[in-house]
Amino acid sequence: MTDLLSMTLPELTALVTEMGEKPFRAKQIYEWLHKKLVTDYSEMRNVPAALKEKLEERAAFSYPAVRALQISKADGTRKYLFEFADGNCAESVRMSYHHGHTVCISSQVGCRMGCRFCASTLLGLTRNLTAGEMLAQVYAIMRDTGERVSNVVVMGTGEPLDNYDSLVRFLRMISDGDGLNISERNLTVSTCGIVPGIRHLKEEKLMINLALSLHAPNDALRQTLMPIAKRYPLKEVLAAMRDYYAEGRRRLTFEYSLIRGVNDTDACAEELAHLISGMNCLVNLIPVNPVKETAFRETRPGDVQGFKKKLENHGIHVTIRREMGRDIDGACGQLRKRYAAPDHQ
Ligand code: SAH
């Protein structure tokens, strides 16, 4: 069975013409799927029943079911646990800002990167998500809320560059004028720093934002937190990030989760300032979300401010990420894990 939601318009056109139909039918169907967000063939009103029947034999599509939904009392953040057709689950989050709604999607079921502070990786990688499954997370949330989404970040469970082809297909389809038409500039991918993936992504000529999960100012400390750092030293990762942005004028974003007593010392702040001095960049600080299975604790608020000041003294732009939905299992992967392994709670 073909995965209909993962098909681009040219692919759908090829399928429809192979069935002896006119190409404009493909565009109609594509718009039902990616603009009007229908969840069933029966909703495609201007498509002939005979064609729908033929298509149904070849291609299937469905939205994931909502297994759980948590809504933050503090800020209205909505956290969904979606269940796909094969029973696997992934989390997506919708956050509301003054400029619109941002959805954070998962790119894999689980993750094999093994970052020590991250809940998503505790059960390893189960499988990649398809482009259609990534789109369906955004579509299902839009249907559920009745509100358009203006920004999408691929920062949920999974390492997006470890699922490269589906990621790029997803990015092209969600920014497609025949689909949701979300501007490439409103799309952000976060990576732990897979150098060949960053270099490959540059060649795609997409104007999307790429954020690097840095979390440490040197290789030795980074390797204790992120196994991927053993494969790709900081020097290579930073060079790849610089090249990625060489053509555009955009700013690099570094994610830095502050872990009490581990990467939040004055010495770390100084070393970080030197590492990235002279780069057009933004450092996004976030106190680590404690995960039950790890001993890591978040940096105290006053120390977060102190770390920020130290970087700012070196002329570095810093934001402290608003902690959205902390009251609802904020950390990635915690909701899924609770359902996958109830004994651990
Ligand atoms: N694999 C990608 C994207 C998913 S994680 C990446 O590594 O960037 C999204 C961000 O949340 C990353 O910066 C990740 O390091 C961070 N993160 C994971 N667990 C966290 C936790 N418990 N507290 C704070 N940040 C966390």
XYZ file of C-alpha atoms and ligand atoms in Angstrom:
371
model
C 0.000 0.000 0.000
C 1.388 3.404 -0.937
C 1.626 6.045 1.789
C -0.496 8.786 0.203
C 0.428 11.608 2.607
C 4.132 11.138 1.821
C 3.649 11.596 -1.939
C 4.683 14.854 -3.556
C 2.392 16.433 -6.156
C 4.535 15.199 -9.103
C 4.463 11.659 -7.645
C 0.713 11.810 -7.152
C 0.302 13.149 -10.683
C 2.271 10.177 -12.028
C 0.081 7.751 -10.077
C -3.180 9.359 -11.188
C -2.190 9.560 -14.874
C -1.031 5.931 -14.742
C -4.618 5.158 -13.706
C -5.831 6.868 -16.880
C -6.993 10.067 -15.176
C -6.286 13.707 -16.003
C -3.356 15.354 -14.149
C -5.604 18.052 -12.632
C -7.206 15.347 -10.492
C -3.896 14.911 -8.701
C -3.841 18.580 -7.814
C -7.401 18.378 -6.482
C -6.536 15.405 -4.315
C -3.287 17.011 -3.144
C -5.195 20.097 -2.027
C -7.720 18.027 -0.121
C -4.875 16.296 1.657
C -2.460 19.155 2.268
C -4.572 22.335 2.259
C -8.034 21.300 3.409
C -6.662 18.575 5.671
C -9.264 15.896 5.129
C -8.848 12.615 6.962
C -10.868 10.394 4.635
C -11.442 9.912 0.909
C -15.166 10.512 1.419
C -14.430 14.159 2.240
C -12.902 14.819 -1.208
C -16.121 16.148 -2.670
C -15.085 17.082 -6.227
C -13.198 13.852 -6.903
C -15.194 11.192 -8.823
C -16.175 8.190 -6.704
C -14.698 5.786 -9.254
C -11.283 7.420 -8.965
C -11.453 7.432 -5.177
C -12.245 3.723 -5.201
C -9.323 2.969 -7.494
C -6.991 5.073 -5.394
C -8.145 3.491 -2.168
C -6.911 0.122 -3.441
C -3.445 1.518 -4.043
C -2.831 4.224 -1.479
C -3.863 4.711 2.113
C -3.708 7.656 4.468
C -4.701 8.316 8.019
C -3.962 10.713 10.846
C -2.496 9.344 14.035
C -4.943 8.841 16.892
C -4.655 11.046 19.977
C -3.572 8.639 22.762
C -3.200 11.455 25.292
C -3.476 15.223 25.365
C -2.103 17.420 28.146
C -2.891 21.114 28.248
C -0.743 23.383 30.399
C -2.691 25.476 32.891
C 0.191 27.928 32.952
C 0.468 28.834 29.274
C -1.946 26.734 27.208
C 0.817 24.589 25.694
C -0.729 21.428 24.252
C 1.198 18.199 24.317
C -0.094 15.348 22.191
C 0.822 11.701 22.311
C -0.037 10.404 18.856
C -0.440 6.756 17.935
C 0.322 5.762 14.354
C -1.328 2.961 12.381
C 1.234 0.373 13.558
C 0.709 1.204 17.239
C 3.907 3.224 17.659
C 3.635 6.545 19.454
C 5.312 9.916 19.121
C 4.898 13.254 20.847
C 4.119 16.661 19.353
C 3.695 19.960 21.149
C 1.876 23.149 20.202
C 3.086 26.366 21.785
C 1.353 29.715 21.360
C 3.314 32.921 20.974
C 2.197 36.430 20.137
C 3.166 35.859 16.485
C 1.244 32.606 16.103
C 1.278 28.936 16.902
C 4.403 26.810 16.706
C 4.277 23.039 16.495
C 7.208 20.918 17.592
C 7.178 17.526 15.865
C 8.999 14.228 16.334
C 11.074 12.823 13.487
C 11.578 9.283 14.820
C 9.973 6.831 17.209
C 12.683 6.900 19.865
C 16.260 7.892 19.097
C 19.649 6.202 18.933
C 21.858 9.212 19.694
C 22.027 8.425 23.411
C 22.326 11.968 24.837
C 22.648 11.423 28.579
C 20.104 14.037 29.712
C 17.406 13.142 27.187
C 14.342 10.991 27.880
C 13.674 10.279 24.194
C 16.673 8.058 23.805
C 16.199 5.857 26.889
C 14.365 3.148 24.942
C 16.551 3.437 21.810
C 15.321 3.858 18.246
C 12.235 1.922 17.161
C 11.852 3.304 13.653
C 11.947 6.397 11.475
C 8.789 8.377 10.844
C 7.739 8.890 7.222
C 7.302 12.368 5.748
C 3.541 11.773 5.827
C 3.683 10.914 9.531
C 5.598 14.130 10.217
C 3.060 16.155 8.211
C 0.166 14.389 9.912
C 1.361 15.567 13.345
C 0.968 19.178 12.196
C -2.270 18.510 10.323
C -3.876 16.613 13.204
C -3.105 19.486 15.586
C -4.543 22.029 13.140
C -7.690 19.985 12.804
C -7.965 19.486 16.535
C -7.589 23.176 17.379
C -9.100 24.703 14.237
C -6.154 27.112 14.142
C -3.413 27.557 11.584
C 0.170 26.817 12.484
C 2.731 29.449 11.468
C 5.996 27.784 12.505
C 7.228 24.232 12.729
C 10.285 23.071 14.636
C 11.693 19.563 14.293
C 12.817 19.355 17.908
C 10.714 16.562 19.313
C 11.846 12.974 19.704
C 14.466 11.771 17.248
C 17.491 13.071 15.415
C 16.151 14.600 12.188
C 19.439 14.181 10.290
C 19.376 10.462 11.173
C 16.166 10.288 9.079
C 17.458 12.484 6.314
C 15.372 11.631 3.237
C 12.041 11.765 5.039
C 13.056 14.999 6.759
C 13.864 16.751 3.478
C 10.697 15.422 1.855
C 8.709 16.729 4.827
C 10.369 20.162 4.659
C 9.669 20.476 0.928
C 6.057 19.360 1.264
C 5.134 21.568 4.223
C 6.566 24.643 2.494
C 4.958 23.703 -0.840
C 2.635 26.370 -2.304
C 0.163 23.600 -3.174
C 0.148 22.483 0.449
C 0.243 24.314 3.799
C 2.732 26.778 2.302
C 4.627 27.483 5.529
C 7.571 29.695 4.658
C 10.941 27.926 4.771
C 12.120 30.692 7.093
C 9.515 29.563 9.619
C 10.893 26.021 9.710
C 13.635 24.996 12.131
C 15.526 21.737 12.420
C 17.566 20.973 15.522
C 20.485 18.565 15.274
C 22.944 17.033 17.707
C 25.626 17.671 15.089
C 25.844 14.989 12.385
C 28.386 16.630 10.119
C 27.670 14.832 6.798
C 23.952 15.545 7.306
C 24.572 19.270 7.874
C 26.749 19.402 4.754
C 24.207 17.478 2.700
C 21.367 19.710 3.908
C 23.232 22.769 2.691
C 23.081 21.388 -0.852
C 19.285 21.206 -0.709
C 19.191 25.008 -0.835
C 16.334 25.180 1.610
C 16.142 28.471 3.544
C 15.275 26.698 6.775
C 16.906 27.418 10.139
C 19.281 24.898 11.575
C 19.940 24.848 15.320
C 22.852 22.977 16.845
C 22.582 21.267 20.210
C 25.881 22.363 21.658
C 25.518 21.835 25.430
C 29.259 22.009 26.158
C 32.149 24.322 25.279
C 34.749 21.598 24.624
C 34.943 18.083 23.214
C 35.859 16.372 26.473
C 32.751 17.547 28.315
C 30.536 17.258 25.252
C 31.576 13.616 24.837
C 30.411 12.806 28.355
C 26.961 14.220 27.557
C 26.509 13.372 23.883
C 28.012 10.172 22.400
C 27.782 11.685 18.879
C 30.539 14.126 19.936
C 32.997 11.234 19.782
C 32.313 10.875 16.059
C 32.306 14.559 15.170
C 34.556 16.938 17.074
C 33.357 20.469 17.733
C 35.797 21.947 15.262
C 34.197 19.995 12.406
C 30.639 20.596 13.599
C 31.165 24.343 13.910
C 32.842 24.489 10.501
C 29.859 22.690 8.949
C 27.440 25.069 10.685
C 29.387 28.097 9.485
C 29.321 26.795 5.918
C 25.622 26.081 6.170
C 24.967 29.743 6.816
C 27.675 31.123 4.550
C 25.247 31.998 1.773
C 22.389 33.393 3.824
C 22.635 36.226 6.277
C 20.960 34.377 9.060
C 22.195 33.805 12.549
C 23.369 30.478 13.852
C 21.458 29.163 16.821
C 23.096 27.087 19.523
C 20.999 25.211 22.041
C 22.607 24.976 25.453
C 20.783 23.063 28.177
C 22.157 24.090 31.556
C 22.910 21.214 33.919
C 23.711 22.137 37.498
C 27.417 21.771 38.261
C 28.133 20.082 34.933
C 28.182 22.643 32.114
C 27.018 25.799 33.885
C 30.186 26.926 35.657
C 31.889 30.277 35.151
C 34.735 28.461 33.424
C 32.241 26.905 30.974
C 30.735 30.299 30.199
C 34.176 31.763 29.501
C 35.207 28.823 27.346
C 31.935 28.968 25.426
C 32.359 32.686 24.809
C 35.785 32.065 23.316
C 34.616 29.107 21.253
C 31.948 31.088 19.428
C 33.347 34.607 19.577
C 33.134 36.359 16.249
C 30.298 34.151 14.989
C 26.949 35.711 14.095
C 25.007 33.566 16.505
C 22.404 33.284 19.202
C 22.742 31.069 22.257
C 19.483 29.663 23.503
C 19.822 28.683 27.152
C 17.382 26.270 28.729
C 17.665 24.860 32.233
C 17.723 21.109 31.697
C 14.414 19.398 32.228
C 15.095 16.812 34.911
C 14.457 13.277 33.699
C 13.719 10.727 36.398
C 16.206 8.192 35.061
C 19.147 10.586 35.192
C 20.889 12.377 38.039
C 21.037 15.688 36.201
C 19.399 18.684 37.812
C 18.633 22.078 36.332
C 20.736 25.149 36.971
C 19.171 27.495 39.539
C 17.463 30.571 38.052
C 20.025 33.017 39.482
C 22.877 30.993 37.983
C 21.119 30.899 34.615
C 21.080 34.705 34.686
C 24.740 34.727 35.718
C 25.695 32.439 32.809
C 23.764 34.675 30.434
C 25.495 37.815 31.727
C 28.918 36.268 31.312
C 28.226 35.501 27.653
C 26.715 38.926 27.092
C 29.834 40.550 28.476
C 31.570 39.046 25.459
C 29.017 40.569 23.089
C 27.127 37.302 22.521
C 23.376 37.324 21.941
C 21.599 35.122 24.464
C 18.005 34.176 25.122
C 16.659 32.069 27.916
C 14.077 29.824 26.415
C 10.699 30.281 27.978
C 9.930 27.003 29.570
C 6.655 26.088 28.035
C 4.438 23.516 29.597
C 6.745 22.456 32.372
C 3.698 21.333 34.334
C 2.896 18.786 31.604
C 5.949 16.519 31.302
C 7.789 19.258 29.416
C 10.903 17.255 28.557
C 10.865 15.498 25.210
C 10.019 11.850 25.343
C 8.616 11.800 28.857
C 4.996 11.413 27.864
C 5.680 8.615 25.418
C 7.885 6.884 27.925
C 5.206 7.008 30.575
C 2.803 5.187 28.262
C 5.415 2.780 26.917
C 6.737 1.718 30.308
C 4.231 2.468 33.053
C 6.248 0.532 35.652
C 9.023 3.077 35.523
C 6.925 5.842 36.974
N 17.996 15.351 18.080
C 17.856 16.761 17.899
C 16.482 17.285 18.171
C 15.690 16.755 19.322
S 15.963 17.301 20.968
C 18.898 17.505 18.692
O 19.676 16.874 19.368
O 18.990 18.728 18.565
C 15.608 19.023 21.035
C 16.520 19.752 22.008
O 16.178 19.435 23.373
C 17.990 19.433 21.845
O 18.751 20.603 21.988
C 18.218 18.486 23.008
O 19.570 18.389 23.340
C 17.357 19.116 24.073
N 17.012 18.258 25.212
C 16.823 16.929 25.248
N 16.507 16.521 26.495
C 16.489 17.614 27.252
C 16.222 17.852 28.636
N 15.939 16.864 29.452
N 16.281 19.142 29.068
C 16.564 20.149 28.232
N 16.829 19.993 26.938
C 16.793 18.734 26.449
